[in-house]
Amino acid sequence: MAVQTVATSTDTPSVDLGPAAALSCRECGHRVPLGPVFACEECFGPLEIAYDFSGYDTEELRKRIEAGPANIWRYAPLLPVPADVAGKPNLNPGWTKLVQADHLAAELGVDAGRLFVKDDSGNPTHSFKDRVVAQALEAARAFGFTTLSCSSTGNLAGAVGAAAARAGLRSCVFIPHDLEQGKVVMAAIYGGELVGIEGNYDDVNRFCSELIGDPAGEGWGFVNVNLRPYYAEGSKTLAYEICEQLGWRLPDQIVVPIASGSQLTKVDKGLRELIALGLVEDKPYKIFGAQAEGCSPVSTAFKAGHDVVRPQKPDTIAKSLAIGNPADGPYVLDIARRTGGAVEDVTDAQIVDAIKLLARTEGIFAETAGGVTVGVTKKLIEAGVLDPAKTTVVLNTGDGLKTLDAVAGTGLTATIRPTLDSFREAGLAS
Ligand SMILES: *Cc1c(COP(=O)(O)O)cnc(C)c1O
Ligand SMILES: [Zn+2]
């Protein structure tokens, strides 16, 4: 199948993906049939999924979701997937823990019972990326792609490799050549092809865009490029789960990490859908974006009051968030401003402190991206921007075992001889 980079209304194959009705341009609203396309033929704006939810009864939908499986497919009626999705091999991610973080709340000065960590390290490949890849995989099947691919800052490569292995497809993924060892191993272990590109993520992404237009990439589904509209919808399931786990209530404040900004925009979309469907009450919520200072194009624009995001050259330990030219940056700015939230950044040292704080208070070992959200949460509370009396959810999107280097030096309290005397001498007796 020839892969198009620009949608045309005439030659896009038509597929049945549940209530997903069309692709709609986020800039000009132009609509095209569902297909493996991602840019508007009129204005080159990004395409996203438009739904027809008009047939849904709120109470029936709530019951259907609650009776569904303990994974993202409980929300299949709200996702762009074929009706028989549950029967095919898929890693079935999601339904991760929402942890009430009272010890962390006490340290941060948040009221007891008000602070929660949505811990997405519990997904099959230990990051939130399994959610988005699961969607892209179903779209790839629907469009007849036989190779799964992506440009990745690390976690996505592992998620694509694992999903392809499970589905019996070929995978060939592209990463910057200098990623953390844990991420390289995670991406390679599933047996697909893993290619290191001499350059940063933005170079990798540019290369993939070229490959899509070339016969060398024919029949390839790039989960975050030509399948991006489908991929992106997977992040909505974070919003759905958070609200359902809070007893079908909206949080007041939610802190989301930003790489390309896709996750943040879709968490917002998911919350708006739940309100529109009557599954939660219609009340205001605030979305806060979190970046590392060493790659902070969106927070820099937010603080300067700009509408455009100026690209940066990333230099931070938070490599999973190191996208210097974030595709959804302007939309993130819109959402933070519309909801009354903010975008903030923290230094690498603050990221490390926050990883240790979360581990010590709640027993959750986050990767650097989790250090970014927890660090930004702390900073925003201290600045009086986040309200400590309101229900707040902080996302941890990945597992600390993948970024062990960030906390190198954490280790033994003491080394002793195997005797009680030696133990007492070390000052550890009760
Ligand atoms: C990819 C990723 C994100 C968010 O990515 P977006 O491109 O903004 O959707 C957040 N955390 C981790 C750990 C990731 O790997
Ligand atoms: Zn358009």
PDB file of N, CA and C and ligand atoms in Angstrom, residues 25 27-28 30 40 42-43 45, ligand 2:
ATOM      1  N   CYS A  25      -8.995  18.119  10.596  1.00  0.00           N
ATOM      2  CA  CYS A  25      -7.820  18.979  10.770  1.00  0.00           C
ATOM      3  C   CYS A  25      -7.993  19.866  11.995  1.00  0.00           C
ATOM      4  N   GLU A  27      -6.458  22.514  12.632  1.00  0.00           N
ATOM      5  CA  GLU A  27      -6.342  23.937  12.300  1.00  0.00           C
ATOM      6  C   GLU A  27      -7.581  24.462  11.579  1.00  0.00           C
ATOM      7  N   CYS A  28      -8.006  23.746  10.511  1.00  0.00           N
ATOM      8  CA  CYS A  28      -9.062  24.313   9.655  1.00  0.00           C
ATOM      9  C   CYS A  28     -10.343  23.487   9.668  1.00  0.00           C
ATOM     10  N   HIS A  30     -11.042  20.771   8.195  1.00  0.00           N
ATOM     11  CA  HIS A  30     -11.264  19.967   6.983  1.00  0.00           C
ATOM     12  C   HIS A  30     -11.301  18.479   7.349  1.00  0.00           C
ATOM     13  N   CYS A  40      -3.113  17.707   6.925  1.00  0.00           N
ATOM     14  CA  CYS A  40      -4.256  18.205   6.162  1.00  0.00           C
ATOM     15  C   CYS A  40      -3.834  18.617   4.758  1.00  0.00           C
ATOM     16  N   GLU A  42      -5.354  20.698   2.953  1.00  0.00           N
ATOM     17  CA  GLU A  42      -5.665  22.114   2.738  1.00  0.00           C
ATOM     18  C   GLU A  42      -4.604  23.021   3.348  1.00  0.00           C
ATOM     19  N   CYS A  43      -4.177  22.687   4.588  1.00  0.00           N
ATOM     20  CA  CYS A  43      -3.335  23.650   5.322  1.00  0.00           C
ATOM     21  C   CYS A  43      -2.137  22.992   5.996  1.00  0.00           C
ATOM     22  N   GLY A  45      -2.083  21.246   8.514  1.00  0.00           N
ATOM     23  CA  GLY A  45      -2.299  21.105   9.964  1.00  0.00           C
ATOM     24  C   GLY A  45      -2.394  19.630  10.333  1.00  0.00           C
TER      25      GLY A  45
HETATM   26 ZN    ZN B   2      -6.357  22.008   7.614  1.00  0.00          ZN
END
